[in-house]
Amino acid sequence: MRCISLDAEDSITIYINSAKGRENHLDNTGHGSKLCMEIKRIKHAINLLNRSTKVYHIALRQKSRSSIGFEEDTHELVSRLTNNEDISVDSIVGMQGIAIVNHFPFRAWVSVPQESNDVNTLLEDVGNQVLKISELQEEPDGKDFWINKMNKFLKEKNRTVASHANQDDTPYQLRLRTKEESWRLFIQRAQFPPDNLSPSHTEALKEVVERCGGLPQAIEYLVNKFSGKDVTALDLRRVPINDHFQNGWSKTLENEDLSEDLKKCFSYFRLFPSNYEIPTSRLIALWVAQGLVKQSDVEKETLEDVAEKYLSELIGLNMIQVVQKKINGKVKTCRLPNALLELCLSKCVSTDRQLADHFNKNDASFAHIHGNNTTSADLQRYKKHVSFLSFDTREGTKPGEDIENFLRKAISSGCFKVLKVLDLERVFRPQLPNTIGNLIELKYLGLRWTYLEMIPSSIGNLRKLQTQDVKIYRSKFAHQPSSSSLKNLQTLWGVFVGEDSHLKDGLEKWTNLRKLGLALQLPSQQQRVAKCVVKLNNLERLSLRSIDEMSKPQVLYLESLSGMENLTSLYLFGKLEIPSIISEFPQSLSDLTLSASGLKNDPMPALDKLPNLKSLCFYSGSYERREMVCSRGRFTKLLVLKLWKLEMLEELQVEEEAMQNLRELDIRSCKELKFPTGLKHLKNLRELNSWGMPEEFTTRIEEIRGKFGMS
């Protein structure tokens, strides 16, 4: 078919060139008759091809129109089409291969010259190519294309062009698909039954699909390459995905004039290992600590808010892939697609003052960090470094010992005096030297999943420290920092307040805290901490865990949080000493998670009065009664509801007009729960999940998911 189309194109080109300048193109000079003969020959070839496809049962694969990963985009675009009563032009921005045109059966292509700088001339040219008004005006009245309103979507690769199409509306930017969406799309298109694939094939397939970077065109390439073929796991891993689809990303990079701030933030991704999945909270904190983000002129907009905008912009440019989303719809993790690892060099700024340890013997820093013969002279190259990230995730004590030796030698040699970031996430038990207190410029100390047991007392000298993230709730301060130290601390997460801890005594002094996560043990400590917490007026996110020596839940003491006007996220683990305290949560709350709370009364009448609640999770042991009622007209902003391991729950009543915006309902291991008939009232439900439920319940869920095309 390709050969026939090329023949047709050549014949037309030859005829046009030979007939140039002639008023009557189909004259009798012979050119017209030759064209007619060529047309007959091509028709004959097409007829032969058509008969051959029928004889040999050759069928073309239907072009993908899958909406997997485009649910939110579809909702937004339909809203733009239906809410605008006037003639409008809406722009959709996306790179080559993002697949939006597959969903528009009627479309017109226009060319935009790269050298065009005159916006008015450019748009006039586009309009002339798309719609000839003079021809429409010649048509008689009453033709069915004369309608009261008209909408046009412009699909652009360049934001500058798109932004001028309709200055009253912001161009809608498409993103790459997430890891989960990519896998679902591949399975749907390739028609592979996942249950019939061996574990090795499934692992290899997921690996190669991930290498597509969320680009639908690349996923479709895999579908066409492997469907119906017997391939080994080794064959799958050899597929050169990047070679086929770097061009689209390359053009995106060439056409986008990134600001210097955006270039610096984009460059930071190069410090992470290939295809590394980065938590958004970690990335934003690193950008801010590094000084890559500038304060905006918008009132009350924090540096973190600006950083989040930067990330959204990079995602909108398809330069960064969203890997996972949070239950509230925000980005949870992201990564730089493999195809961009080399291409990004042209847009990146120098990372000479940033050190990343990948435990790679080919790196110049390997011998300095992991060797035994490092001298003070060797370490002088690190005098002006502003960040040090380690990705040495080996098991055993060696990674921690290497880090201690390197930091101790470097600090004693006068290095790292301007270090702002020290991120040792997942390095097993790094032994921090007490001289770490000399790093007076340090703003970020990342110790997540390090299983570090003791934090040196010299940490108190780090007056500029903004983030100390430990995560596992077992790390302790060696001694209590003074009330004047750590005064700029904004994030303190994962610290354990044990029997000999005095952290509770200075907590209220850290008034800049915005994120606080503590594990508590003794009742006397809890009461003191609870009194301190309510005085932290800038707190936005709070996690409190009440655990015994075996990390099992125990009674959690809590004071009224109603006055904490900035608190948006709350996680509570432990039996609430005063269950009615849930009626005294702040109106600002948007995310609430309760676990092991032991509630005896239906919490919904109290919680449905929180006007901004978007995510509500009840985990194991949080509610111990048989009935839960979502009343009519309540929970108007709720997007996510999770019910996990509520062993006594038998009935979930969803009244009409309750939770009208709910998008995700997740029910797990609620063995006694009957199927909630009120699900029919949830008009916007998109995800309906169940796990560990009785077979009859699961069957009903699958029927609904299939009927309404839910994920």
XYZ file of C-alpha atoms in Angstrom:
711
model
C 0.000 0.000 0.000
C 2.888 2.309 0.798
C 4.374 1.695 -2.668
C 1.044 2.487 -4.330
C 0.690 5.737 -2.381
C 4.229 6.766 -3.345
C 3.483 5.996 -7.025
C 0.352 8.132 -6.840
C 2.260 10.987 -5.249
C 4.993 10.801 -7.926
C 2.437 10.776 -10.761
C 0.654 13.852 -9.420
C 3.954 15.694 -8.871
C 5.119 14.946 -12.440
C 1.810 16.133 -13.892
C 1.739 19.367 -11.872
C 5.314 20.231 -12.864
C 4.655 19.542 -16.555
C 1.379 21.484 -16.599
C 2.608 24.624 -14.856
C 1.541 27.812 -16.577
C -1.254 26.220 -18.581
C -4.741 27.586 -18.045
C -6.437 24.343 -19.145
C -4.719 21.624 -17.107
C -6.538 18.774 -18.860
C -5.612 19.843 -22.391
C -4.790 17.570 -25.294
C -1.021 17.903 -25.148
C -0.688 14.435 -23.725
C -0.103 15.317 -20.099
C -3.760 14.886 -19.189
C -4.038 11.534 -20.956
C -0.876 10.275 -19.240
C -2.345 11.217 -15.857
C -5.562 9.361 -16.695
C -3.557 6.260 -17.609
C -1.640 6.478 -14.325
C -4.908 6.773 -12.392
C -6.254 3.631 -14.101
C -3.036 1.749 -13.299
C -3.149 2.770 -9.638
C -6.834 1.820 -9.384
C -5.995 -1.608 -10.803
C -3.185 -2.043 -8.252
C -5.526 -1.079 -5.412
C -8.134 -3.609 -6.591
C -5.480 -6.357 -6.652
C -4.323 -5.389 -3.167
C -7.899 -5.409 -1.896
C -8.496 -8.943 -3.244
C -5.202 -10.154 -1.734
C -6.091 -8.907 1.750
C -9.373 -10.831 1.606
C -7.770 -14.051 0.336
C -4.999 -14.010 2.959
C -7.196 -12.574 5.749
C -4.984 -9.536 6.230
C -6.535 -6.905 8.485
C -5.293 -3.514 9.595
C -5.168 -2.907 13.300
C -7.773 -0.334 14.281
C -6.199 2.935 15.229
C -6.205 3.556 18.971
C -8.870 5.778 20.422
C -8.224 4.686 23.985
C -9.006 7.303 26.616
C -6.875 5.654 29.308
C -5.095 8.458 31.126
C -7.177 11.113 29.368
C -10.192 10.962 31.701
C -9.416 14.343 33.282
C -8.500 15.848 29.906
C -11.765 14.618 28.378
C -13.769 16.105 31.237
C -12.023 19.481 30.883
C -12.331 19.651 27.085
C -15.998 18.654 27.100
C -16.575 21.332 29.732
C -14.927 23.942 27.494
C -17.055 22.883 24.544
C -20.361 22.891 26.397
C -19.930 25.897 28.677
C -18.997 28.472 26.047
C -21.985 29.969 24.259
C -19.974 32.061 21.805
C -17.670 31.139 18.963
C -14.390 30.165 20.560
C -10.982 28.747 19.860
C -9.449 26.472 22.492
C -5.821 25.414 22.331
C -4.446 22.020 23.299
C -0.673 21.959 23.738
C 1.210 18.692 23.355
C 4.250 17.190 21.703
C 4.331 14.889 18.691
C 3.025 11.447 19.664
C 0.848 12.577 22.589
C -2.139 11.094 20.664
C -4.825 13.759 21.045
C -5.678 13.798 17.315
C -6.827 10.177 17.579
C -9.901 11.451 19.419
C -10.947 13.999 16.756
C -12.287 12.313 13.578
C -12.764 15.682 11.837
C -9.754 17.965 11.844
C -7.766 20.296 9.626
C -4.009 20.731 9.589
C -2.364 24.106 9.166
C 1.326 24.903 8.883
C 3.043 27.390 11.171
C 6.313 28.757 9.751
C 9.135 28.759 12.303
C 10.294 32.230 11.259
C 6.903 33.882 11.760
C 7.028 36.647 14.385
C 3.944 38.683 13.452
C 1.148 37.195 15.572
C -1.723 38.874 13.676
C -0.409 37.740 10.295
C 0.177 34.260 11.671
C -3.367 33.878 13.026
C -4.853 35.340 9.835
C -2.907 32.741 7.840
C -4.159 29.957 10.132
C -7.737 31.182 9.765
C -7.511 31.239 5.977
C -6.229 27.663 5.941
C -8.913 26.333 8.284
C -12.074 28.183 7.291
C -13.009 30.122 4.161
C -15.765 32.439 5.374
C -16.545 33.747 1.868
C -17.433 30.238 0.686
C -19.713 29.677 3.679
C -21.530 32.942 3.057
C -22.389 31.842 -0.490
C -24.308 28.814 0.816
C -28.110 29.193 1.096
C -29.726 29.725 4.482
C -30.890 26.650 6.325
C -27.910 24.412 5.642
C -27.313 22.201 8.659
C -23.799 23.496 9.228
C -25.178 26.905 10.256
C -25.240 26.495 14.023
C -25.588 28.872 16.956
C -22.104 28.341 18.183
C -18.850 26.997 16.890
C -15.817 25.726 18.745
C -12.426 24.923 17.304
C -9.591 23.128 19.028
C -6.065 23.998 17.982
C -3.563 21.262 18.778
C -0.165 22.915 19.092
C 3.371 21.847 19.937
C 4.331 25.429 20.719
C 2.781 27.290 23.657
C 3.466 30.719 22.152
C 1.220 30.038 19.154
C -1.442 28.447 21.344
C -1.550 31.336 23.812
C -2.514 33.820 21.065
C -5.422 31.751 19.739
C -7.745 32.890 22.520
C -6.329 35.307 25.056
C -9.364 34.878 27.331
C -8.499 31.219 27.982
C -5.344 29.448 29.101
C -4.132 26.807 26.597
C -4.856 23.304 27.842
C -1.654 21.289 28.213
C -1.592 17.524 27.765
C 0.746 15.365 29.805
C 2.514 12.073 29.311
C 0.679 9.088 30.754
C 1.578 7.673 34.154
C 3.250 4.319 34.726
C -0.062 2.657 35.588
C -1.901 4.296 32.669
C 0.853 3.232 30.253
C 0.596 -0.395 31.352
C -3.211 -0.414 31.154
C -3.072 1.139 27.682
C -0.559 -1.437 26.462
C -2.544 -4.400 27.819
C -5.776 -3.042 26.330
C -4.299 -2.383 22.898
C -2.136 -5.505 22.691
C -5.000 -7.630 24.007
C -2.649 -9.618 26.221
C -4.530 -11.325 29.060
C -2.304 -10.353 32.043
C -3.171 -13.542 33.942
C -1.782 -15.692 31.100
C 1.647 -14.028 31.052
C 4.521 -15.607 32.950
C 6.090 -13.489 35.732
C 9.285 -13.055 33.692
C 7.348 -11.861 30.615
C 5.196 -9.528 32.701
C 8.272 -8.011 34.337
C 10.017 -7.578 30.984
C 6.909 -6.080 29.372
C 6.438 -3.596 32.212
C 10.089 -2.643 31.963
C 9.906 -1.929 28.239
C 6.567 -0.079 28.577
C 8.135 2.140 31.259
C 10.891 3.004 28.800
C 8.232 4.571 26.565
C 8.148 7.459 29.032
C 4.354 7.659 28.948
C 4.244 8.617 25.245
C 1.188 6.952 23.612
C 2.849 6.785 20.192
C 5.749 4.809 21.661
C 3.337 2.439 23.432
C 1.448 1.918 20.167
C 4.765 1.098 18.498
C 5.266 -1.700 21.045
C 1.735 -2.971 20.466
C 2.307 -3.262 16.720
C 5.725 -4.838 17.208
C 4.771 -7.595 19.653
C 1.077 -8.405 19.274
C 0.563 -11.971 18.101
C 4.283 -12.788 18.227
C 6.140 -15.276 20.386
C 8.926 -13.242 21.971
C 11.245 -13.907 24.883
C 11.942 -11.616 27.813
C 15.390 -10.967 26.310
C 13.805 -9.885 22.999
C 11.643 -7.402 24.877
C 14.555 -5.813 26.708
C 16.453 -5.295 23.443
C 13.814 -3.044 21.872
C 15.404 0.374 21.066
C 12.494 2.569 22.217
C 14.517 5.767 22.566
C 15.845 5.667 18.996
C 12.323 5.771 17.551
C 10.823 8.595 19.590
C 13.601 10.985 20.578
C 12.641 13.196 17.628
C 9.374 14.372 19.181
C 11.035 15.298 22.442
C 13.928 16.894 20.604
C 11.564 19.187 18.680
C 9.798 20.109 21.910
C 13.091 21.135 23.480
C 14.152 23.092 20.407
C 10.878 25.034 20.221
C 10.635 25.925 23.905
C 12.578 28.864 25.238
C 12.898 27.874 28.895
C 13.530 30.534 31.504
C 16.814 30.333 33.401
C 14.994 29.237 36.571
C 13.205 26.469 34.689
C 16.479 25.331 33.102
C 18.100 25.044 36.529
C 15.203 23.027 37.912
C 15.182 20.781 34.855
C 18.937 20.266 35.163
C 18.488 18.915 38.684
C 16.907 15.745 37.288
C 20.320 14.778 35.894
C 21.569 14.121 39.420
C 19.169 11.200 39.829
C 19.798 7.712 38.403
C 18.326 6.803 35.030
C 14.537 6.387 35.100
C 14.508 7.201 38.837
C 11.069 7.737 40.371
C 11.274 10.943 42.437
C 8.722 11.877 45.121
C 7.409 15.340 44.293
C 7.679 16.531 47.900
C 11.364 15.593 47.928
C 12.068 17.277 44.591
C 10.344 20.521 45.559
C 12.144 20.657 48.913
C 15.477 20.115 47.137
C 14.774 22.862 44.592
C 13.841 25.322 47.329
C 16.824 24.455 49.540
C 19.171 24.716 46.567
C 17.895 28.229 45.850
C 16.618 27.359 42.369
C 13.206 28.918 43.010
C 12.566 32.648 43.268
C 9.906 34.262 45.410
C 6.948 35.508 43.361
C 5.048 38.762 43.747
C 1.795 36.923 44.487
C 0.636 37.477 48.060
C 0.918 34.418 50.330
C 2.491 32.327 47.550
C 5.332 30.318 49.075
C 8.509 29.139 47.395
C 7.016 25.643 47.449
C 3.994 26.943 45.532
C 6.281 28.455 42.903
C 8.289 25.215 42.689
C 5.073 23.271 42.157
C 4.228 25.614 39.266
C 7.667 25.007 37.746
C 7.111 21.255 37.929
C 3.643 21.585 36.387
C 5.155 23.578 33.535
C 7.796 20.914 32.843
C 5.096 18.239 32.952
C 2.962 20.294 30.566
C 5.901 20.478 28.171
C 6.120 16.661 28.276
C 9.694 16.992 29.512
C 8.827 15.284 32.803
C 6.555 12.259 33.213
C 4.044 11.871 36.038
C 4.577 8.343 37.394
C 2.043 8.257 40.227
C -0.680 10.580 41.463
C -1.864 11.184 45.007
C -5.423 10.371 45.984
C -6.243 14.088 45.792
C -5.110 14.222 42.158
C -1.767 15.930 42.777
C 1.495 14.531 41.448
C 3.022 12.009 43.861
C 6.104 10.903 41.912
C 7.697 11.908 38.621
C 10.775 11.205 36.520
C 12.818 12.296 33.543
C 11.955 9.940 30.633
C 14.928 7.888 29.476
C 14.581 9.296 25.974
C 15.394 12.748 27.353
C 18.442 11.784 29.402
C 20.885 12.779 26.659
C 18.711 15.296 24.836
C 18.295 17.457 27.938
C 21.980 18.393 27.880
C 21.289 21.168 25.374
C 18.795 22.824 27.711
C 20.588 22.123 30.999
C 22.896 24.378 32.943
C 26.112 23.217 34.579
C 25.878 20.902 37.601
C 29.576 21.200 38.527
C 28.815 22.233 42.112
C 26.382 19.383 42.672
C 27.655 15.943 43.687
C 25.670 12.745 43.146
C 27.033 9.370 44.263
C 25.606 6.569 42.089
C 28.142 3.998 43.352
C 29.557 3.873 39.838
C 33.272 3.097 39.542
C 33.460 5.230 36.395
C 32.488 8.387 38.299
C 35.364 10.683 39.240
C 34.049 10.918 42.801
C 33.840 7.142 43.381
C 37.355 6.727 44.795
C 36.944 9.772 47.047
C 33.695 8.525 48.606
C 34.311 4.773 48.691
C 38.121 4.520 48.617
C 40.565 4.238 51.509
C 43.375 6.440 50.226
C 41.607 9.768 49.796
C 43.792 12.737 50.743
C 42.877 16.248 51.786
C 44.188 17.481 48.430
C 41.786 15.134 46.601
C 38.847 16.642 48.461
C 39.548 20.305 47.660
C 37.351 20.038 44.562
C 34.333 19.908 46.908
C 35.017 23.238 48.623
C 32.256 25.091 46.764
C 29.747 22.279 46.305
C 26.192 23.184 47.263
C 24.559 19.746 47.191
C 25.472 16.126 47.876
C 23.049 13.303 47.087
C 23.892 9.630 47.618
C 22.136 6.754 45.868
C 24.267 3.988 47.394
C 21.504 1.548 48.346
C 23.675 -1.510 49.038
C 22.728 -3.697 51.959
C 24.877 -3.952 55.065
C 26.920 -1.428 57.017
C 29.424 -0.446 54.297
C 27.359 2.392 52.717
C 26.914 4.070 56.116
C 30.607 3.707 56.947
C 31.666 5.134 53.572
C 29.435 8.171 54.057
C 30.786 8.804 57.564
C 34.420 8.605 56.433
C 33.837 10.830 53.410
C 31.895 13.503 55.319
C 34.340 13.506 58.246
C 37.389 13.886 55.969
C 35.716 16.471 53.722
C 34.478 18.642 56.594
C 37.830 18.491 58.416
C 39.519 19.515 55.139
C 37.391 22.662 54.973
C 35.002 21.381 52.315
C 31.211 21.707 52.038
C 31.192 25.092 53.792
C 28.471 26.302 51.420
C 26.604 22.974 51.262
C 22.839 23.523 51.232
C 21.584 19.998 50.512
C 22.639 16.688 52.089
C 20.330 13.922 50.885
C 21.138 10.364 52.017
C 17.734 8.787 51.424
C 17.865 4.946 51.557
C 21.561 4.833 52.476
C 21.484 2.263 55.277
C 22.347 3.824 58.649
C 24.766 6.563 57.580
C 26.914 7.459 60.574
C 26.749 11.244 60.693
C 29.899 12.773 62.228
C 29.328 15.291 64.995
C 31.146 17.841 62.818
C 28.015 17.984 60.666
C 27.131 20.974 62.824
C 29.828 22.886 60.905
C 27.692 22.844 57.748
C 26.053 26.107 58.753
C 24.569 26.792 55.291
C 22.686 23.459 55.238
C 18.960 23.808 54.528
C 17.934 20.247 53.659
C 18.883 17.062 55.530
C 17.288 14.016 53.908
C 17.434 10.852 56.015
C 14.360 8.983 54.785
C 14.534 5.204 55.012
C 18.061 5.323 56.427
C 17.011 3.622 59.687
C 19.236 6.072 61.496
C 18.777 5.656 65.248
C 20.492 8.751 66.631
C 20.729 12.288 65.266
C 23.876 14.148 66.461
C 23.310 16.964 68.923
C 25.346 19.306 66.707
C 22.339 19.445 64.376
C 21.214 22.256 66.660
C 23.939 24.458 65.151
C 22.265 24.389 61.749
C 20.370 27.658 62.099
C 19.341 27.713 58.413
C 18.010 24.142 58.324
C 14.508 24.090 56.818
C 13.868 20.377 56.229
C 14.802 17.375 58.336
C 13.049 14.315 56.960
C 13.579 10.918 58.632
C 10.301 9.159 57.736
C 10.550 5.934 59.785
C 9.643 7.416 63.214
C 12.467 5.716 65.122
C 15.199 8.356 64.941
C 15.966 10.323 68.100
C 17.868 13.509 68.872
C 21.012 12.755 70.896
C 20.306 15.878 72.975
C 17.590 18.472 72.898
C 18.473 21.368 70.564
C 18.204 24.756 72.236
C 15.061 26.794 71.721
C 16.993 29.312 69.618
C 18.348 26.675 67.235
C 16.543 25.299 64.204
C 14.382 28.418 64.249
C 13.974 28.286 60.457
C 12.879 24.648 60.450
C 9.801 24.184 58.255
C 9.681 20.377 57.965
C 10.339 17.932 60.811
C 9.148 14.507 59.770
C 9.557 11.028 61.246
C 11.151 11.837 64.609
C 10.472 9.533 67.575
C 9.599 11.105 70.928
C 10.621 8.443 73.454
C 10.954 8.224 77.210
C 14.158 10.257 77.443
C 13.261 12.753 74.717
C 13.025 16.443 75.518
C 11.886 17.441 72.043
C 8.426 18.220 73.383
C 9.813 21.037 75.543
C 11.039 23.148 72.617
C 8.505 22.233 69.971
C 6.346 25.327 70.399
C 9.387 27.530 69.719
C 9.620 26.311 66.129
C 6.867 28.556 64.877
C 7.925 28.268 61.218
C 7.033 24.578 61.100
C 4.642 23.738 58.269
C 5.021 19.947 58.183
C 5.306 17.902 61.367
C 5.361 14.120 61.755
C 5.974 12.558 65.174
C 5.714 9.125 66.778
C 4.766 9.315 70.463
C 4.871 6.771 73.269
C 4.184 7.951 76.826
C 0.835 9.638 77.708
C 2.594 12.475 79.549
C 4.635 13.271 76.431
C 1.556 13.159 74.232
C -0.302 15.694 76.332
C 2.639 18.088 76.258
C 3.080 17.678 72.488
C -0.666 18.164 71.917
C -0.548 21.500 73.752
C 2.468 22.598 71.695
C 0.984 21.543 68.363
C -2.066 23.812 68.595
C 0.287 26.803 68.950
C 1.994 26.104 65.616
C -0.219 28.402 63.561
C 1.688 27.904 60.289
C 1.289 24.130 60.325
C -0.161 22.766 57.069
C 0.443 19.046 57.445
C 0.354 17.019 60.675
C 0.961 13.327 61.354
C 0.743 11.906 64.888
C 1.272 8.247 65.724
C 0.713 6.833 69.216
C 2.590 3.523 69.460
C 3.867 1.141 72.133
C 7.261 -0.566 72.204
C 6.063 -3.046 69.545
C 4.833 -0.207 67.284
C 1.211 -1.217 67.898
C -1.433 1.515 68.318
C -2.308 2.870 71.727
C -4.374 5.775 73.076
C -3.751 9.074 71.265
C -4.310 12.306 73.156
C -5.385 15.250 71.021
C -6.573 18.774 71.733
C -9.026 20.759 69.629
C -7.487 21.696 66.282
C -10.281 24.052 65.236
C -8.051 27.130 65.481
C -5.380 25.802 63.101
C -6.560 27.706 60.042
C -3.697 26.614 57.753
C -3.910 22.881 58.446
C -4.940 21.008 55.289
C -3.646 17.455 55.848
C -4.104 15.345 58.999
C -3.053 11.747 59.713
C -3.880 10.184 63.097
C -2.774 6.701 64.198
C -4.061 5.517 67.572
C -7.248 5.251 69.606
C -8.691 8.719 70.152
C -8.970 9.392 73.878
C -11.819 11.823 73.196
C -13.731 10.499 70.116
C -15.825 13.673 69.858
C -12.635 15.566 69.029
C -13.337 14.837 65.342
C -16.038 17.516 65.446
C -13.308 20.050 66.289
C -11.179 19.626 63.208
C -10.365 22.855 61.279
C -12.528 23.960 58.354
C -9.408 24.196 56.175
C -8.864 20.416 56.230
C -8.757 18.799 52.771
C -7.103 15.422 53.484
C -7.979 13.287 56.519
C -6.748 9.792 57.385
C -7.832 7.928 60.520
C -6.253 4.631 61.570
C -6.924 2.542 64.715
C -9.099 5.405 66.037
C -11.692 3.057 67.612
C -14.678 5.307 66.823
C -18.000 3.966 68.166
C -20.313 6.572 66.597
C -20.770 7.258 62.896
C -18.161 9.959 62.130
C -19.871 11.123 58.932
C -22.286 13.665 60.519
C -19.286 15.425 62.071
C -16.958 15.171 59.085
C -19.495 16.224 56.442
C -19.357 19.715 57.949
C -15.798 20.165 56.689
C -16.417 22.210 53.503
C -13.008 21.624 51.890
C -12.605 17.900 52.497
C -11.378 16.155 49.322
C -9.876 12.919 50.599
C -11.203 10.776 53.461
C -9.556 7.492 54.477
C -10.680 5.083 57.195
C -8.017 2.458 57.822
C -7.934 -0.636 60.042
C -9.779 -0.242 63.329
C -10.758 3.383 62.767
C -14.528 2.684 62.948
C -16.161 -0.102 64.966
C -19.872 -0.049 64.168
C -22.080 -1.662 61.532
C -23.510 1.368 59.698
C -22.080 4.443 57.987
C -24.319 7.076 56.360
C -23.378 9.713 53.773
C -26.261 12.178 54.009
C -28.026 13.942 51.156
C -26.189 16.974 49.787
C -23.083 16.459 51.958
C -19.396 16.041 51.111
C -19.759 18.268 48.047
C -15.992 18.457 47.380
C -15.018 14.917 48.356
C -13.050 13.202 45.576
C -11.706 10.085 47.300
C -13.203 7.740 49.920
C -11.256 4.731 51.221
C -12.609 2.084 53.580
C -9.957 -0.452 54.597
C -10.327 -3.342 57.025
C -13.398 -2.064 58.880
C -14.310 -5.493 60.234
C -17.669 -4.554 61.778
C -19.018 -2.410 58.945
C -22.078 -4.004 57.306
C -23.852 -1.151 55.570
C -22.703 1.935 53.668
C -25.631 4.213 52.857
C -25.104 6.761 50.109
C -28.112 9.044 49.935
C -29.139 10.892 46.797
C -26.978 13.955 46.005
C -24.334 12.872 48.529
C -20.674 12.952 47.419
C -21.662 14.183 43.959
C -18.051 14.807 42.925
C -16.599 11.543 44.235
C -14.157 10.094 41.695
C -12.587 7.186 43.571
C -14.103 4.640 45.966
C -11.707 2.042 47.390
C -13.045 -0.762 49.618
C -10.700 -3.403 51.048
C -11.139 -6.272 53.530
C -14.497 -5.081 54.869
C -15.702 -8.692 55.027
C -19.188 -7.981 56.431
C -20.040 -5.084 54.125
C -23.062 -5.546 51.880
C -23.021 -4.070 48.412
C -23.907 -0.339 48.705
C -26.956 0.261 46.505
C -26.453 4.017 46.678
C -23.553 3.854 44.239
C -26.020 4.718 41.482
C -26.119 8.265 42.883
C -22.362 8.779 42.324
C -22.525 10.238 38.818
C -18.849 11.263 38.604
C -17.298 8.053 39.942
C -14.334 7.023 37.759
C -12.440 4.477 39.859
C -14.160 1.700 41.803
C -11.741 -0.667 43.530
C -12.161 -3.622 45.857
C -9.735 -6.097 47.381
C -10.136 -8.919 49.878
C -13.929 -8.773 49.586
C -16.462 -11.651 49.282
C -16.848 -13.071 45.768
C -20.412 -11.798 45.320
C -19.336 -8.255 46.252
C -16.365 -8.383 43.873
C -18.562 -9.670 41.031
C -20.966 -6.738 41.430
C -18.036 -4.321 41.412
C -16.647 -5.837 38.211
C -20.058 -5.600 36.539
C -20.311 -1.893 37.321
C -16.739 -1.217 36.236
C -17.337 -2.991 32.944
C -20.672 -1.311 32.314
C -19.367 2.217 32.838
C -15.784 1.694 31.627
C -14.226 2.440 35.007
C -10.672 1.650 35.975
